[in-house]
XYZ file of C-alpha atoms in Angstrom:
605
model
C 51.494 56.457 38.367
C 50.479 54.225 40.773
C 47.034 55.761 40.463
C 46.801 55.243 36.989
C 48.160 51.367 36.422
C 45.713 51.055 39.409
C 42.906 52.321 37.386
C 44.105 50.121 34.710
C 44.287 46.781 37.076
C 40.795 47.611 37.866
C 39.487 47.758 33.880
C 41.417 44.335 33.163
C 39.563 43.245 36.364
C 36.339 44.022 34.905
C 37.077 43.223 32.046
C 37.776 39.903 32.970
C 34.798 39.531 34.975
C 32.439 40.867 32.162
C 33.876 38.150 30.144
C 34.136 35.156 32.306
C 30.027 36.329 32.822
C 29.536 36.400 28.960
C 31.176 32.626 28.843
C 29.242 31.137 31.771
C 26.293 32.564 29.831
C 27.307 30.582 26.275
C 27.476 27.566 28.018
C 24.650 25.318 27.195
C 22.314 24.657 30.457
C 20.410 21.416 29.477
C 17.360 22.124 31.676
C 17.209 25.374 29.756
C 17.491 23.661 26.437
C 15.019 21.435 27.079
C 12.321 24.296 28.653
C 13.225 25.983 25.387
C 11.860 22.794 23.210
C 8.786 22.845 25.895
C 8.216 26.686 25.250
C 7.784 25.382 20.834
C 5.577 22.521 21.949
C 3.323 24.833 23.871
C 2.987 27.356 21.123
C 1.840 24.250 18.438
C -0.335 23.343 21.592
C -1.816 26.934 21.963
C -2.004 26.708 18.068
C -3.628 23.829 17.987
C -6.501 25.276 20.096
C -7.167 28.237 18.349
C -7.551 26.005 15.434
C -9.642 24.435 17.235
C -11.922 27.141 18.080
C -11.794 28.632 15.257
C -12.814 25.517 12.864
C -16.241 24.955 15.394
C -17.028 29.166 14.981
C -16.258 28.671 11.215
C -19.421 26.170 11.102
C -17.031 22.639 11.553
C -19.554 19.889 13.307
C -17.839 19.085 16.586
C -19.120 15.529 16.048
C -16.732 14.899 13.275
C -14.049 17.096 14.920
C -12.444 14.380 16.974
C -9.670 14.781 19.710
C -8.517 13.190 23.107
C -10.284 15.080 24.906
C -13.177 16.147 23.108
C -14.854 12.935 20.900
C -17.631 10.957 21.343
C -18.645 7.263 22.282
C -18.363 4.597 19.561
C -19.571 1.081 18.577
C -16.611 -0.091 20.504
C -16.462 -1.020 23.817
C -13.829 0.993 26.081
C -12.903 2.962 23.068
C -14.251 6.689 21.838
C -14.374 7.543 18.532
C -11.298 9.444 18.746
C -9.452 5.769 19.915
C -11.689 3.807 17.172
C -10.882 6.568 14.296
C -7.281 7.314 14.740
C -6.344 3.617 14.099
C -4.658 2.911 10.247
C -4.146 -0.260 8.729
C -0.658 -0.979 9.597
C -1.353 -1.375 13.155
C 2.540 -1.332 13.626
C 2.062 2.076 13.807
C 0.110 4.494 16.494
C -0.338 7.692 15.946
C -2.167 10.627 17.682
C -3.078 13.536 16.236
C -4.294 16.928 17.594
C -7.401 16.528 15.816
C -9.430 14.405 12.958
C -11.618 16.278 10.953
C -13.898 13.754 8.988
C -14.412 15.692 6.205
C -17.840 15.576 4.017
C -17.236 18.100 1.388
C -14.005 19.926 -1.143
C -15.236 22.734 0.837
C -14.781 21.279 4.281
C -11.334 20.059 2.975
C -10.467 23.174 2.133
C -12.081 25.021 5.255
C -9.838 22.635 7.340
C -6.580 22.677 5.603
C -7.148 26.740 5.574
C -7.338 26.910 9.177
C -4.437 24.534 9.792
C -1.296 26.403 7.948
C -3.168 29.997 9.345
C -1.968 28.470 12.402
C 1.047 26.179 11.197
C 0.216 23.462 12.261
C 1.533 20.465 10.270
C -1.420 17.830 8.040
C -1.425 14.805 7.307
C -4.168 13.314 4.921
C -5.953 9.728 4.991
C -8.852 8.052 2.665
C -8.332 4.505 2.895
C -5.582 4.463 5.362
C -3.358 1.353 4.236
C -0.206 3.541 3.767
C 2.444 0.795 4.579
C 5.056 3.269 6.480
C 1.855 5.159 8.171
C 2.532 8.231 6.644
C -1.627 8.629 6.178
C -1.729 9.981 9.806
C 1.099 11.359 12.416
C 1.129 12.574 15.943
C 0.575 15.824 16.801
C -0.960 17.008 13.230
C -3.950 17.467 11.628
C -5.597 14.373 10.172
C -7.232 15.613 7.718
C -9.610 12.083 6.544
C -11.441 12.168 3.148
C -13.249 8.793 4.066
C -16.641 10.277 4.203
C -16.419 12.090 1.022
C -18.880 9.698 -1.059
C -20.567 10.820 -4.498
C -20.467 8.719 -7.027
C -21.825 9.315 -11.202
C -21.241 7.108 -14.230
C -21.614 9.132 -17.483
C -22.451 6.344 -20.211
C -21.469 8.642 -23.430
C -18.306 9.481 -21.784
C -17.731 5.555 -19.557
C -16.710 8.413 -17.466
C -17.089 7.824 -13.381
C -17.023 11.089 -11.184
C -16.070 8.938 -7.591
C -15.712 11.158 -4.766
C -12.243 10.547 -2.625
C -13.708 8.451 0.091
C -14.178 5.174 -1.781
C -12.996 1.771 -0.703
C -12.882 -1.039 -3.162
C -15.554 -3.149 -1.518
C -18.032 -0.003 -1.627
C -17.142 1.210 -5.008
C -17.441 -2.123 -6.646
C -21.059 -1.913 -6.183
C -21.652 1.072 -8.172
C -19.805 0.113 -10.895
C -21.003 -2.957 -11.127
C -24.914 -1.865 -11.279
C -23.658 0.317 -14.220
C -22.362 -3.190 -15.880
C -18.604 -1.463 -15.978
C -15.338 -1.763 -13.650
C -12.446 -0.061 -13.447
C -8.854 -1.981 -12.587
C -9.137 -2.279 -9.408
C -6.459 -3.668 -6.686
C -6.871 -6.880 -4.306
C -7.029 -5.630 -1.589
C -11.002 -4.456 -0.641
C -10.605 -2.135 1.939
C -8.111 0.179 -0.255
C -9.008 3.748 -0.962
C -9.402 4.513 -4.643
C -6.908 7.687 -4.079
C -3.947 6.725 -3.050
C -4.409 3.611 -4.696
C -4.349 5.680 -8.149
C -1.458 8.239 -7.182
C 0.732 5.384 -6.272
C 0.115 3.595 -9.881
C -2.825 1.186 -8.992
C -1.585 -2.202 -9.274
C -4.287 -5.303 -9.123
C -6.199 -8.137 -10.517
C -6.775 -6.208 -13.928
C -3.146 -4.615 -14.728
C -2.076 -7.370 -18.188
C -5.487 -6.627 -19.846
C -5.703 -2.490 -18.712
C -2.632 -2.407 -17.177
C -2.051 0.470 -14.218
C -5.386 2.003 -13.020
C -3.284 5.759 -13.301
C -3.689 5.207 -16.665
C -7.404 5.940 -17.088
C -7.359 8.980 -14.411
C -9.312 11.802 -16.346
C -9.987 14.268 -14.036
C -9.578 15.204 -10.413
C -10.605 17.833 -8.160
C -7.540 18.591 -5.721
C -6.816 21.392 -2.575
C -2.964 22.711 -3.776
C -0.327 24.382 -0.988
C -2.216 27.591 -1.088
C -5.881 26.328 -0.555
C -6.765 26.693 -3.864
C -9.312 24.223 -5.571
C -8.335 23.159 -9.217
C -9.614 20.745 -11.152
C -7.103 19.177 -13.636
C -7.395 17.478 -16.601
C -5.660 17.327 -19.704
C -6.920 20.545 -21.105
C -6.329 21.974 -17.680
C -3.093 21.895 -15.835
C -2.360 18.804 -16.977
C 1.120 18.466 -15.618
C -0.656 17.741 -11.967
C -3.009 15.254 -13.864
C 0.317 13.731 -14.846
C 2.207 13.799 -11.545
C -1.223 12.138 -10.286
C -0.826 9.268 -12.669
C 1.349 7.482 -10.611
C 3.551 10.132 -8.612
C 3.197 9.188 -5.234
C 0.251 10.202 -2.679
C 0.143 14.056 -1.041
C 2.650 15.485 -3.147
C 0.395 16.952 -5.878
C -2.632 18.292 -3.029
C -5.344 16.799 -1.237
C -7.671 15.026 -3.911
C -11.324 15.109 -3.221
C -12.538 13.790 -6.190
C -11.317 11.363 -8.719
C -12.992 11.012 -13.112
C -12.208 7.569 -14.309
C -12.816 6.253 -17.440
C -14.397 2.251 -16.778
C -14.167 -0.788 -18.950
C -17.328 -3.513 -19.523
C -17.466 -6.199 -16.827
C -16.639 -9.555 -19.269
C -19.215 -12.037 -18.892
C -18.090 -14.980 -17.142
C -14.904 -13.756 -14.537
C -12.903 -16.474 -12.376
C -10.404 -16.236 -9.807
C -8.376 -19.008 -8.745
C -5.428 -20.702 -7.374
C -2.783 -23.174 -7.889
C -1.407 -24.727 -5.150
C 2.581 -26.044 -4.511
C 4.535 -27.244 -2.339
C 2.164 -26.725 0.784
C 3.282 -26.724 4.102
C 3.201 -30.250 5.706
C 3.845 -31.516 9.497
C 5.881 -34.716 9.699
C 7.473 -33.161 12.521
C 6.419 -31.851 16.153
C 6.085 -28.603 15.791
C 7.881 -27.967 12.303
C 6.213 -27.322 9.268
C 8.451 -28.136 6.015
C 7.125 -27.892 2.336
C 6.105 -30.920 0.394
C 8.777 -31.384 -2.864
C 6.165 -31.176 -5.670
C 8.195 -28.622 -8.298
C 11.224 -26.957 -7.419
C 10.596 -23.057 -7.297
C 12.608 -22.312 -9.660
C 10.902 -24.404 -12.384
C 7.534 -23.041 -10.922
C 8.464 -19.644 -11.014
C 9.808 -19.574 -14.821
C 7.219 -21.545 -15.771
C 4.789 -18.457 -14.351
C 6.996 -15.745 -15.882
C 6.077 -17.837 -19.148
C 2.534 -17.274 -18.836
C 2.564 -13.693 -17.723
C 4.815 -13.077 -21.106
C 2.819 -15.109 -23.845
C 1.143 -13.270 -26.177
C -1.512 -15.448 -26.927
C -3.315 -15.691 -23.146
C -6.114 -13.019 -23.353
C -8.075 -14.276 -20.693
C -5.378 -14.354 -17.704
C -6.277 -11.031 -16.528
C -4.310 -10.944 -14.354
C -1.833 -13.145 -11.643
C 0.495 -12.874 -9.007
C 2.661 -15.546 -7.567
C 3.514 -15.736 -4.368
C 6.696 -17.763 -2.774
C 6.389 -17.894 0.920
C 10.645 -17.747 2.743
C 11.789 -20.597 4.428
C 14.033 -20.941 6.782
C 17.763 -21.883 6.258
C 18.526 -25.146 8.186
C 21.027 -28.012 7.808
C 18.325 -30.107 5.468
C 18.216 -27.594 2.773
C 21.582 -25.575 3.178
C 23.459 -28.118 1.121
C 21.055 -27.901 -1.773
C 21.983 -26.200 -4.584
C 19.174 -23.065 -5.792
C 17.581 -24.860 -8.239
C 16.425 -27.957 -5.823
C 14.520 -25.513 -3.109
C 10.929 -26.145 -2.806
C 9.118 -22.966 -1.094
C 5.494 -23.135 -1.015
C 3.929 -21.396 -3.890
C 0.632 -20.062 -4.609
C -0.730 -18.615 -8.310
C -3.349 -16.400 -7.967
C -5.173 -15.810 -11.119
C -8.208 -14.090 -12.638
C -9.854 -15.461 -15.415
C -12.329 -14.256 -18.216
C -14.051 -17.204 -19.415
C -15.455 -20.473 -18.450
C -13.871 -22.740 -15.838
C -13.062 -25.299 -18.239
C -11.267 -23.112 -20.546
C -9.097 -21.919 -17.277
C -8.744 -25.824 -16.447
C -7.685 -26.336 -19.901
C -5.157 -22.994 -19.445
C -3.344 -24.800 -16.014
C -2.779 -27.996 -17.831
C -0.530 -26.506 -20.779
C 0.735 -23.615 -18.621
C 1.847 -26.228 -16.120
C 2.036 -29.811 -17.057
C -1.190 -32.015 -16.838
C -2.999 -32.232 -13.115
C -5.258 -34.980 -13.138
C -3.170 -38.263 -13.175
C -0.299 -36.673 -11.700
C 0.283 -37.682 -7.956
C 2.533 -34.988 -7.267
C -0.496 -32.515 -8.727
C -0.801 -29.038 -7.255
C -4.056 -27.851 -5.446
C -6.335 -26.206 -7.441
C -9.647 -24.674 -6.449
C -12.053 -21.977 -8.666
C -14.644 -19.599 -7.499
C -16.650 -17.564 -10.367
C -16.779 -14.242 -8.968
C -18.675 -12.628 -11.616
C -20.827 -11.609 -15.087
C -23.710 -11.316 -15.916
C -26.354 -12.622 -13.991
C -28.897 -15.050 -16.709
C -32.613 -15.161 -16.412
C -34.095 -17.537 -13.782
C -36.551 -19.818 -15.565
C -38.280 -18.455 -18.547
C -37.993 -15.122 -17.382
C -36.770 -13.059 -20.549
C -33.212 -11.596 -20.585
C -33.478 -7.856 -19.813
C -32.332 -5.362 -23.013
C -30.014 -3.946 -20.202
C -27.731 -6.448 -18.468
C -27.602 -7.587 -15.397
C -23.901 -8.273 -13.404
C -22.903 -9.610 -10.511
C -19.301 -9.231 -9.049
C -18.016 -11.317 -5.918
C -16.105 -9.505 -3.424
C -14.012 -12.862 -2.781
C -11.736 -11.595 -5.238
C -10.716 -8.792 -3.202
C -9.475 -10.522 -0.482
C -6.529 -12.643 0.370
C -4.900 -12.375 -2.624
C -1.750 -12.719 -0.923
C -1.631 -13.206 2.808
C -2.938 -15.398 5.465
C -5.603 -14.340 7.384
C -7.430 -13.921 10.908
C -10.321 -16.009 8.820
C -7.313 -19.330 8.268
C -5.218 -19.425 11.910
C -6.094 -22.992 12.383
C -4.614 -24.369 9.561
C -1.464 -23.798 8.209
C -0.828 -21.634 4.612
C -2.957 -23.721 1.673
C -4.100 -27.026 3.487
C -7.407 -25.558 3.742
C -8.214 -25.386 0.203
C -8.043 -29.477 -0.001
C -10.770 -29.075 2.089
C -13.172 -26.489 0.340
C -14.398 -25.754 -3.058
C -14.535 -21.751 -2.056
C -11.638 -19.709 -2.401
C -10.510 -18.219 0.886
C -13.079 -16.839 3.696
C -12.608 -12.823 2.916
C -12.230 -10.873 5.742
C -11.554 -7.854 3.728
C -8.021 -7.884 4.465
C -8.693 -6.727 8.378
C -5.976 -4.392 9.746
C -2.678 -5.884 11.058
C 1.303 -5.599 11.969
C 3.552 -6.033 9.613
C 6.222 -4.725 6.950
C 7.177 -4.550 3.579
C 9.854 -3.841 0.758
C 10.617 -4.319 -2.935
C 11.940 -4.017 -6.553
C 10.743 -4.409 -9.678
C 12.070 -6.973 -12.951
C 13.068 -5.227 -15.782
C 12.025 -6.020 -19.291
C 14.788 -8.657 -19.725
C 14.052 -10.275 -16.923
C 16.472 -12.168 -14.192
C 19.583 -13.838 -15.348
C 20.093 -16.740 -13.812
C 22.216 -15.018 -11.114
C 19.455 -12.694 -10.335
C 16.952 -16.109 -9.893
C 20.019 -17.651 -7.748
C 19.824 -14.269 -5.732
C 16.139 -14.107 -5.060
C 15.672 -17.659 -4.297
C 18.277 -17.497 -1.572
C 17.278 -14.805 -0.161
C 13.816 -16.616 0.583
C 15.814 -19.517 2.330
C 16.661 -16.849 5.303
C 18.332 -17.729 8.824
C 16.620 -15.196 10.215
C 13.321 -17.032 9.666
C 12.242 -19.763 12.357
C 10.575 -22.767 10.842
C 7.538 -22.794 13.461
C 6.486 -19.659 12.274
C 3.464 -20.207 10.660
C 2.109 -22.053 13.492
C 2.286 -18.902 15.234
C 1.495 -16.394 13.166
C 4.235 -14.979 11.428
C 4.155 -15.352 7.867
C 7.183 -13.721 5.706
C 7.253 -14.062 1.593
C 7.419 -12.352 -1.900
C 4.631 -11.550 -3.935
C 5.363 -10.936 -7.799
C 2.475 -9.026 -9.267
C 2.443 -9.323 -12.928
C 2.688 -5.879 -15.026
C 3.592 -7.742 -18.439
C 0.552 -8.416 -20.399
C -1.705 -7.166 -23.517
C -1.999 -3.810 -22.564
C 1.466 -2.855 -21.867
C 2.178 -4.959 -25.247
C -0.164 -3.283 -27.115
C 0.260 0.338 -25.823
C 1.236 2.689 -28.404
C 0.850 6.259 -27.512
C 1.374 9.442 -29.603
C 4.073 11.586 -29.085
C 2.135 14.445 -27.644
C 0.314 11.962 -25.264
C 0.142 13.129 -21.271
C 1.214 9.434 -20.442
C 1.631 8.400 -17.117
C 4.349 9.289 -13.888
C 4.537 5.613 -12.916
C 7.944 5.043 -14.000
C 7.818 1.095 -14.718
C 4.980 -0.061 -17.106
C 8.186 -1.643 -19.136
C 8.683 -4.167 -16.140
C 7.799 -7.432 -16.046
C 6.352 -7.571 -12.630
C 7.070 -6.193 -9.274
C 8.689 -7.753 -6.446
C 6.467 -7.318 -3.465
C 8.978 -8.799 0.471
C 6.204 -8.810 3.192
C 6.276 -10.037 6.287
C 2.906 -10.415 8.886
C 1.824 -11.182 12.227
C -0.858 -11.781 11.611
C -2.058 -13.035 15.497
C -5.703 -14.654 16.472
C -7.909 -13.008 17.707
C -7.684 -14.752 21.039
C -3.480 -14.426 21.184
C -4.746 -10.453 20.135
C -6.428 -10.506 23.695
C -3.490 -11.651 25.442
C -1.539 -8.941 24.235
C 2.200 -8.996 24.954
C 1.686 -12.529 25.939
C 1.593 -14.805 22.609
C 4.139 -16.792 20.970
C 3.537 -14.680 17.729
C 6.174 -11.688 19.020
C 9.478 -13.888 19.713
C 10.727 -14.364 15.949
C 8.803 -10.811 15.189
C 12.630 -8.988 15.044
C 13.534 -11.413 13.338
C 11.336 -11.463 10.865
C 11.924 -7.207 10.428
C 15.179 -7.988 9.987
C 14.651 -10.624 6.857
C 12.934 -7.141 5.417
C 15.942 -5.282 5.832
C 18.279 -7.958 4.249
C 16.078 -8.482 1.678
C 15.935 -4.636 0.683
C 19.336 -4.666 0.376
C 19.599 -7.949 -1.199
C 20.876 -7.443 -4.776
C 18.974 -9.639 -7.522
C 20.431 -8.879 -11.030
C 17.498 -7.915 -13.446
C 15.617 -6.341 -10.713
C 15.636 -2.783 -9.678
C 13.558 0.339 -8.137
C 10.800 0.141 -5.790
C 7.408 1.017 -5.952
C 5.949 3.462 -3.954
C 2.380 1.513 -3.301
C 4.495 -0.469 -1.390
C 6.355 1.778 0.819
C 9.750 1.210 2.817
C 10.889 4.571 4.636
C 14.352 3.542 4.431
C 14.183 3.629 0.405
C 15.734 6.488 -1.101
C 12.590 8.715 -2.863
C 14.318 8.976 -6.094
C 14.940 4.959 -6.213
C 10.791 4.869 -6.479
C 9.977 7.527 -9.665
C 13.328 6.794 -11.015
C 13.498 8.478 -14.695
C 10.507 10.319 -13.671
C 11.514 12.078 -10.267
C 13.683 15.235 -11.383
C 9.779 16.024 -13.195
C 8.282 15.466 -10.633
C 10.462 17.858 -8.494
C 10.172 21.142 -10.741
C 5.891 20.055 -11.074
C 5.908 20.067 -7.600
C 7.706 23.478 -7.069
C 6.509 24.889 -9.733
C 1.960 24.483 -9.921
C 1.447 23.009 -6.355
C 1.442 26.644 -5.073
C 2.816 24.695 -1.399
C 5.431 27.596 -0.504
C 6.194 26.382 2.532
C 6.140 22.534 1.847
C 2.840 22.067 4.068
C 2.582 19.160 1.804
C 4.508 16.534 2.570
C 5.773 13.617 4.230
C 8.749 11.205 4.789
C 8.470 9.974 1.395
C 6.711 12.786 -0.636
C 8.722 14.070 -3.722
C 9.961 16.864 -2.009
């Protein structure tokens, strides 16, 4: 009996020891956990080495497959090719891809993409690099850069241009002008056409010709399984519909676009009308002149864009600078606030007709003591033969890149003077800098077809009068403002599609205009060399807080958000509204991306 009890006791002790040992094994060891994660990363690094070796052995040029360790000298002293190619437009983000593949053809894109998914490596795709949230690149990824795919042709019988995915506007417009044609491009010269058209494509031609996505007739795309397809209204029309404003990357890697063009006008002017420019009556403090209340300017501009008798106003936006809320303006009602305002306009016709239009729309400017500042530049049109030379049977056109630059932000070229005071000194519009890369943050809304209510006007103007901003921000190169981009105009007023028409996935056709909140810290070159020791950084945190507050501000009569003005904090369905569910189904059904390799933070899935 005693021996039986002893044996039972020995078993119990053994079981206790076993259970204790197992429990101790189940208890997490932070050091081992860290090592397990590192082991996964080590596997990824090894996969990249295999990818790189396979890419070179497969014939991809080593000089165009850049890594942190394997790269060449650049033309920037102190930087190698990898470091220069890694920079994107929003310099607030600094990404470190495993490799940057500078592809020159659809075949090369297909090759690099298939290798990346074979070795289970994440990818990013970059054309112009203007994604405001930096999603065109990413650390520990294979960055497929299509900016070197630059073939171009024009078919006069169809009026369609075939355009390689690498073109930026300042490069593309030259090609189109030689043909006497144009597309509905944007306002920033260095934006790439591919991402622009997938975002919808707002720009200086929108009132007259609509969003650029309206003109996409075909595209060559590398799908999620690496298959290359050419989509059109007769072949994979659902994918074409999604490419027309459904956001970038979700629908594959675009390597070629076919875009319907239109004839250039005989004469084109770009103009700016400036009210309430900042002045400096007190040391270190800029305050707007009180020429005209902001609300009056805004309502007059709205009347202009909604008018049905202004066909020569091809496009326009209105910039309203945010101001600091302080003791001097906090007690003012919203309809007595004065913000610096600039109307940017793109005019088809003579300068005199343009000035008559401004007088009619905003009141006579010749005798008004508090008149706004107006500048005008002829930026394009037919070139008249000189002297006695006979006119050619084929018209020759000019097209100045001034119209593409500095539509809505102060640039490095303008840092020595606050805001628009240089317009008083120069007949020419702003000196173009092709919108140099700079750190910034953006968010957006759109105004419904019915427009803002009176409450909505109050909410908008109060969001632009903020204690989060400092009165001296402009003097150190920190700018916060909204740009209101006109959508309504001849094109959408007269749009009558057949019930079977493919249409576009851009969901805001019937809106009046966009509201784009922006904050930029555009330091001068001197300040950039001072790195962290310059005054512009003192107030950037509060300016970023202002963007966050603006994002959550309710504006009666406004809704949604514009994917081209990307803010990763906004839920993806908000960007695509009534078209979101259909876009999800297209991604699942037609893109052949079972493992969702074609993904970033704001892709459809």
